Amino acid sequence: QVQLVESGGGVVQPGRSLRLSCTASGFTFSSYGMYWVRQAPGKGLEWVAVIWYDGSIKYYVDSVKGRFTISRDDSKNTLYLQMDSLRVEDTAFYYCARDVGVVAAHLDYWGQGTLVSVSS
Amino acid sequence: DIVMTQTPLSLSVTPGQPASISCKSSQSLLHSDGKTYFYWYLQKPGQPPQLLIYEVSNRFSGVPDRFSGSGSGTDFTLKISRVEAEDVGIYYCMQSTQFPRITFGPGTKVDIK
């Protein structure tokens, strides 16, 4: 069965960096695009970044452009989110999600999430 | 970005009774390819969102048939024919017609009376 497991979250000071990982199993990882979506505690959902199945195209929400980098290592079935220059407002649960869409996003499975807390 | 709004924002339902949630988008979700990329998710307490309905009216694998989706253009509805205790949580609508800039509604919290 499809499984996505995030890791790498934690407490970090503003301005510092963190790298999140999302390890996939139960499907051919290299065939699918992947999203990172975040959710501030008690708040709604916000897409953060997306990477094409082959890694050729990446998009970011405006608030993280230039600070976050999405990448993937298909040999390890792993998706990454490098987060630099973290801000208090980046505090959230970060979920990875598989995109099975062809023309538009169709997020069918999500990981359990990892919590990033940015605080001084 | 396309803005999604949901009503109501909270709903308390007696088990066995129906429930309905509305979602409206700030612009039409009809894609140039003729499809409408509109989705419903349920986030149960302490869990990630789980897909319920895709492309307006298609139930995802394993989703009970008491859940149904309908709508077109800018107006969409999720109906639960008979609410069960396991249906509690927050329901989110999502659009991906403006891919990759997907957007979600604010969520509708459903609990049991």
mmCIF file with all atom_site columns, C-alpha atoms in Angstrom, chain A:
data_model
loop_
_atom_site.group_PDB
_atom_site.id
_atom_site.type_symbol
_atom_site.label_atom_id
_atom_site.label_alt_id
_atom_site.label_comp_id
_atom_site.label_asym_id
_atom_site.label_entity_id
_atom_site.label_seq_id
_atom_site.pdbx_PDB_ins_code
_atom_site.Cartn_x
_atom_site.Cartn_y
_atom_site.Cartn_z
_atom_site.occupancy
_atom_site.B_iso_or_equiv
_atom_site.pdbx_formal_charge
_atom_site.auth_seq_id
_atom_site.auth_comp_id
_atom_site.auth_asym_id
_atom_site.auth_atom_id
_atom_site.pdbx_PDB_model_num
ATOM 1   C CA . GLN A 1 1   ? 0.000  0.000  0.000   1.00 0.00 ? 1   GLN A CA 1
ATOM 2   C CA . VAL A 1 2   ? 1.044  3.583  -0.555  1.00 0.00 ? 2   VAL A CA 1
ATOM 3   C CA . GLN A 1 3   ? 2.982  5.008  2.369   1.00 0.00 ? 3   GLN A CA 1
ATOM 4   C CA . LEU A 1 4   ? 4.568  8.401  2.850   1.00 0.00 ? 4   LEU A CA 1
ATOM 5   C CA . VAL A 1 5   ? 6.594  9.077  5.971   1.00 0.00 ? 5   VAL A CA 1
ATOM 6   C CA . GLU A 1 6   ? 7.882  12.548 6.775   1.00 0.00 ? 6   GLU A CA 1
ATOM 7   C CA . SER A 1 7   ? 10.778 13.277 9.077   1.00 0.00 ? 7   SER A CA 1
ATOM 8   C CA . GLY A 1 8   ? 13.150 16.072 9.967   1.00 0.00 ? 8   GLY A CA 1
ATOM 9   C CA . GLY A 1 9   ? 10.839 18.446 11.789  1.00 0.00 ? 9   GLY A CA 1
ATOM 10  C CA . GLY A 1 10  ? 11.765 20.088 15.062  1.00 0.00 ? 10  GLY A CA 1
ATOM 11  C CA . VAL A 1 11  ? 12.240 23.328 16.927  1.00 0.00 ? 11  VAL A CA 1
ATOM 12  C CA . VAL A 1 12  ? 14.517 25.866 15.290  1.00 0.00 ? 12  VAL A CA 1
ATOM 13  C CA . GLN A 1 13  ? 15.359 29.528 15.785  1.00 0.00 ? 13  GLN A CA 1
ATOM 14  C CA . PRO A 1 14  ? 14.370 32.164 13.228  1.00 0.00 ? 14  PRO A CA 1
ATOM 15  C CA . GLY A 1 15  ? 16.926 32.464 10.451  1.00 0.00 ? 15  GLY A CA 1
ATOM 16  C CA . ARG A 1 16  ? 18.127 28.876 10.794  1.00 0.00 ? 16  ARG A CA 1
ATOM 17  C CA . SER A 1 17  ? 17.685 25.956 8.414   1.00 0.00 ? 17  SER A CA 1
ATOM 18  C CA . LEU A 1 18  ? 15.969 22.593 8.448   1.00 0.00 ? 18  LEU A CA 1
ATOM 19  C CA . ARG A 1 19  ? 15.645 19.802 5.902   1.00 0.00 ? 19  ARG A CA 1
ATOM 20  C CA . LEU A 1 20  ? 12.506 17.704 5.753   1.00 0.00 ? 20  LEU A CA 1
ATOM 21  C CA . SER A 1 21  ? 12.366 14.266 4.174   1.00 0.00 ? 21  SER A CA 1
ATOM 22  C CA . CYS A 1 22  ? 9.466  12.227 2.872   1.00 0.00 ? 22  CYS A CA 1
ATOM 23  C CA . THR A 1 23  ? 10.178 8.551  2.272   1.00 0.00 ? 23  THR A CA 1
ATOM 24  C CA . ALA A 1 24  ? 7.800  6.782  -0.090  1.00 0.00 ? 24  ALA A CA 1
ATOM 25  C CA . SER A 1 25  ? 6.916  3.122  -0.416  1.00 0.00 ? 25  SER A CA 1
ATOM 26  C CA . GLY A 1 26  ? 4.289  0.958  -2.052  1.00 0.00 ? 26  GLY A CA 1
ATOM 27  C CA . PHE A 1 27  ? 4.437  2.650  -5.442  1.00 0.00 ? 27  PHE A CA 1
ATOM 28  C CA . THR A 1 28  ? 6.874  3.663  -8.181  1.00 0.00 ? 28  THR A CA 1
ATOM 29  C CA . PHE A 1 29  ? 8.057  6.942  -6.697  1.00 0.00 ? 29  PHE A CA 1
ATOM 30  C CA . SER A 1 30  ? 9.805  8.121  -9.853  1.00 0.00 ? 30  SER A CA 1
ATOM 31  C CA . SER A 1 31  ? 6.524  8.122  -11.778 1.00 0.00 ? 31  SER A CA 1
ATOM 32  C CA . TYR A 1 32  ? 4.762  10.794 -9.740  1.00 0.00 ? 32  TYR A CA 1
ATOM 33  C CA . GLY A 1 33  ? 4.954  14.444 -8.963  1.00 0.00 ? 33  GLY A CA 1
ATOM 34  C CA . MET A 1 34  ? 5.018  15.328 -5.291  1.00 0.00 ? 34  MET A CA 1
ATOM 35  C CA . TYR A 1 35  ? 3.710  18.235 -3.216  1.00 0.00 ? 35  TYR A CA 1
ATOM 36  C CA . TRP A 1 36  ? 4.584  19.704 0.137   1.00 0.00 ? 36  TRP A CA 1
ATOM 37  C CA . VAL A 1 37  ? 1.552  21.171 1.890   1.00 0.00 ? 37  VAL A CA 1
ATOM 38  C CA . ARG A 1 38  ? 1.644  22.832 5.295   1.00 0.00 ? 38  ARG A CA 1
ATOM 39  C CA . GLN A 1 39  ? -0.841 23.512 8.042   1.00 0.00 ? 39  GLN A CA 1
ATOM 40  C CA . ALA A 1 40  ? -0.194 25.948 10.854  1.00 0.00 ? 40  ALA A CA 1
ATOM 41  C CA . PRO A 1 41  ? -1.509 24.566 14.166  1.00 0.00 ? 41  PRO A CA 1
ATOM 42  C CA . GLY A 1 42  ? -5.280 24.876 14.199  1.00 0.00 ? 42  GLY A CA 1
ATOM 43  C CA . LYS A 1 43  ? -5.320 26.498 10.761  1.00 0.00 ? 43  LYS A CA 1
ATOM 44  C CA . GLY A 1 44  ? -6.063 25.558 7.158   1.00 0.00 ? 44  GLY A CA 1
ATOM 45  C CA . LEU A 1 45  ? -4.015 23.998 4.386   1.00 0.00 ? 45  LEU A CA 1
ATOM 46  C CA . GLU A 1 46  ? -1.507 25.825 2.178   1.00 0.00 ? 46  GLU A CA 1
ATOM 47  C CA . TRP A 1 47  ? 0.515  24.376 -0.659  1.00 0.00 ? 47  TRP A CA 1
ATOM 48  C CA . VAL A 1 48  ? 4.240  25.058 -0.330  1.00 0.00 ? 48  VAL A CA 1
ATOM 49  C CA . ALA A 1 49  ? 6.042  23.451 -3.246  1.00 0.00 ? 49  ALA A CA 1
ATOM 50  C CA . VAL A 1 50  ? 5.627  20.929 -6.028  1.00 0.00 ? 50  VAL A CA 1
ATOM 51  C CA . ILE A 1 51  ? 8.123  18.957 -8.065  1.00 0.00 ? 51  ILE A CA 1
ATOM 52  C CA . TRP A 1 52  ? 7.499  17.181 -11.320 1.00 0.00 ? 52  TRP A CA 1
ATOM 53  C CA . TYR A 1 53  ? 7.889  13.391 -11.516 1.00 0.00 ? 53  TYR A CA 1
ATOM 54  C CA . ASP A 1 54  ? 11.293 13.780 -13.197 1.00 0.00 ? 54  ASP A CA 1
ATOM 55  C CA . GLY A 1 55  ? 12.408 16.728 -11.088 1.00 0.00 ? 55  GLY A CA 1
ATOM 56  C CA . SER A 1 56  ? 12.524 18.977 -14.141 1.00 0.00 ? 56  SER A CA 1
ATOM 57  C CA . ILE A 1 57  ? 10.013 21.563 -12.917 1.00 0.00 ? 57  ILE A CA 1
ATOM 58  C CA . LYS A 1 58  ? 9.503  23.021 -9.464  1.00 0.00 ? 58  LYS A CA 1
ATOM 59  C CA . TYR A 1 59  ? 7.077  25.628 -8.208  1.00 0.00 ? 59  TYR A CA 1
ATOM 60  C CA . TYR A 1 60  ? 6.842  27.430 -4.879  1.00 0.00 ? 60  TYR A CA 1
ATOM 61  C CA . VAL A 1 61  ? 4.273  29.526 -3.089  1.00 0.00 ? 61  VAL A CA 1
ATOM 62  C CA . ASP A 1 62  ? 5.397  33.156 -3.107  1.00 0.00 ? 62  ASP A CA 1
ATOM 63  C CA . SER A 1 63  ? 6.024  33.277 0.644   1.00 0.00 ? 63  SER A CA 1
ATOM 64  C CA . VAL A 1 64  ? 8.800  30.662 0.470   1.00 0.00 ? 64  VAL A CA 1
ATOM 65  C CA . LYS A 1 65  ? 10.407 31.500 -2.877  1.00 0.00 ? 65  LYS A CA 1
ATOM 66  C CA . GLY A 1 66  ? 14.136 31.950 -2.514  1.00 0.00 ? 66  GLY A CA 1
ATOM 67  C CA . ARG A 1 67  ? 14.140 30.339 0.937   1.00 0.00 ? 67  ARG A CA 1
ATOM 68  C CA . PHE A 1 68  ? 12.828 26.786 0.372   1.00 0.00 ? 68  PHE A CA 1
ATOM 69  C CA . THR A 1 69  ? 14.045 24.208 -2.130  1.00 0.00 ? 69  THR A CA 1
ATOM 70  C CA . ILE A 1 70  ? 12.180 21.068 -3.121  1.00 0.00 ? 70  ILE A CA 1
ATOM 71  C CA . SER A 1 71  ? 14.123 18.125 -4.494  1.00 0.00 ? 71  SER A CA 1
ATOM 72  C CA . ARG A 1 72  ? 13.925 14.386 -4.881  1.00 0.00 ? 72  ARG A CA 1
ATOM 73  C CA . ASP A 1 73  ? 16.212 11.361 -4.922  1.00 0.00 ? 73  ASP A CA 1
ATOM 74  C CA . ASP A 1 74  ? 14.471 8.585  -6.808  1.00 0.00 ? 74  ASP A CA 1
ATOM 75  C CA . SER A 1 75  ? 17.200 6.095  -5.894  1.00 0.00 ? 75  SER A CA 1
ATOM 76  C CA . LYS A 1 76  ? 16.144 6.553  -2.269  1.00 0.00 ? 76  LYS A CA 1
ATOM 77  C CA . ASN A 1 77  ? 12.412 7.028  -2.944  1.00 0.00 ? 77  ASN A CA 1
ATOM 78  C CA . THR A 1 78  ? 12.702 10.251 -1.001  1.00 0.00 ? 78  THR A CA 1
ATOM 79  C CA . LEU A 1 79  ? 11.363 13.774 -1.376  1.00 0.00 ? 79  LEU A CA 1
ATOM 80  C CA . TYR A 1 80  ? 13.075 16.682 0.367   1.00 0.00 ? 80  TYR A CA 1
ATOM 81  C CA . LEU A 1 81  ? 12.277 20.206 1.432   1.00 0.00 ? 81  LEU A CA 1
ATOM 82  C CA . GLN A 1 82  ? 15.291 22.326 2.304   1.00 0.00 ? 82  GLN A CA 1
ATOM 83  C CA . MET A 1 83  ? 14.076 25.238 4.391   1.00 0.00 ? 83  MET A CA 1
ATOM 84  C CA . ASP A 1 84  ? 16.465 28.143 4.883   1.00 0.00 ? 84  ASP A CA 1
ATOM 85  C CA . SER A 1 85  ? 16.028 31.529 6.567   1.00 0.00 ? 85  SER A CA 1
ATOM 86  C CA . LEU A 1 86  ? 13.112 30.175 8.549   1.00 0.00 ? 86  LEU A CA 1
ATOM 87  C CA . ARG A 1 87  ? 10.556 32.593 9.919   1.00 0.00 ? 87  ARG A CA 1
ATOM 88  C CA . VAL A 1 88  ? 8.121  32.329 12.804  1.00 0.00 ? 88  VAL A CA 1
ATOM 89  C CA . GLU A 1 89  ? 5.288  32.199 10.269  1.00 0.00 ? 89  GLU A CA 1
ATOM 90  C CA . ASP A 1 90  ? 6.741  28.973 8.787   1.00 0.00 ? 90  ASP A CA 1
ATOM 91  C CA . THR A 1 91  ? 5.659  27.136 11.927  1.00 0.00 ? 91  THR A CA 1
ATOM 92  C CA . ALA A 1 92  ? 3.362  24.351 10.764  1.00 0.00 ? 92  ALA A CA 1
ATOM 93  C CA . PHE A 1 93  ? 2.840  20.679 10.169  1.00 0.00 ? 93  PHE A CA 1
ATOM 94  C CA . TYR A 1 94  ? 4.402  19.841 6.827   1.00 0.00 ? 94  TYR A CA 1
ATOM 95  C CA . TYR A 1 95  ? 2.800  17.082 4.777   1.00 0.00 ? 95  TYR A CA 1
ATOM 96  C CA . CYS A 1 96  ? 4.062  15.463 1.625   1.00 0.00 ? 96  CYS A CA 1
ATOM 97  C CA . ALA A 1 97  ? 1.445  14.246 -0.823  1.00 0.00 ? 97  ALA A CA 1
ATOM 98  C CA . ARG A 1 98  ? 1.526  12.180 -3.975  1.00 0.00 ? 98  ARG A CA 1
ATOM 99  C CA . ASP A 1 99  ? 0.196  13.844 -7.122  1.00 0.00 ? 99  ASP A CA 1
ATOM 100 C CA . VAL A 1 100 ? -1.397 11.406 -9.570  1.00 0.00 ? 100 VAL A CA 1
ATOM 101 C CA . GLY A 1 101 ? -2.810 14.128 -11.771 1.00 0.00 ? 101 GLY A CA 1
ATOM 102 C CA . VAL A 1 102 ? -1.938 14.485 -15.433 1.00 0.00 ? 102 VAL A CA 1
ATOM 103 C CA . VAL A 1 103 ? -3.210 17.965 -16.258 1.00 0.00 ? 103 VAL A CA 1
ATOM 104 C CA . ALA A 1 104 ? -3.858 19.271 -12.762 1.00 0.00 ? 104 ALA A CA 1
ATOM 105 C CA . ALA A 1 105 ? -2.954 18.221 -9.233  1.00 0.00 ? 105 ALA A CA 1
ATOM 106 C CA . HIS A 1 106 ? -4.754 15.222 -7.792  1.00 0.00 ? 106 HIS A CA 1
ATOM 107 C CA . LEU A 1 107 ? -3.344 14.547 -4.343  1.00 0.00 ? 107 LEU A CA 1
ATOM 108 C CA . ASP A 1 108 ? -4.460 11.079 -3.360  1.00 0.00 ? 108 ASP A CA 1
ATOM 109 C CA . TYR A 1 109 ? -2.212 10.034 -0.455  1.00 0.00 ? 109 TYR A CA 1
ATOM 110 C CA . TRP A 1 110 ? -0.675 12.180 2.253   1.00 0.00 ? 110 TRP A CA 1
ATOM 111 C CA . GLY A 1 111 ? 1.924  11.430 4.880   1.00 0.00 ? 111 GLY A CA 1
ATOM 112 C CA . GLN A 1 112 ? 1.299  11.835 8.608   1.00 0.00 ? 112 GLN A CA 1
ATOM 113 C CA . GLY A 1 113 ? 3.182  15.110 8.679   1.00 0.00 ? 113 GLY A CA 1
ATOM 114 C CA . THR A 1 114 ? 6.144  16.509 10.578  1.00 0.00 ? 114 THR A CA 1
ATOM 115 C CA . LEU A 1 115 ? 5.982  19.555 12.818  1.00 0.00 ? 115 LEU A CA 1
ATOM 116 C CA . VAL A 1 116 ? 8.284  22.496 12.271  1.00 0.00 ? 116 VAL A CA 1
ATOM 117 C CA . SER A 1 117 ? 8.325  25.054 15.063  1.00 0.00 ? 117 SER A CA 1
ATOM 118 C CA . VAL A 1 118 ? 10.231 28.280 14.509  1.00 0.00 ? 118 VAL A CA 1
ATOM 119 C CA . SER A 1 119 ? 10.743 30.171 17.718  1.00 0.00 ? 119 SER A CA 1
ATOM 120 C CA . SER A 1 120 ? 13.390 32.193 19.499  1.00 0.00 ? 120 SER A CA 1
#
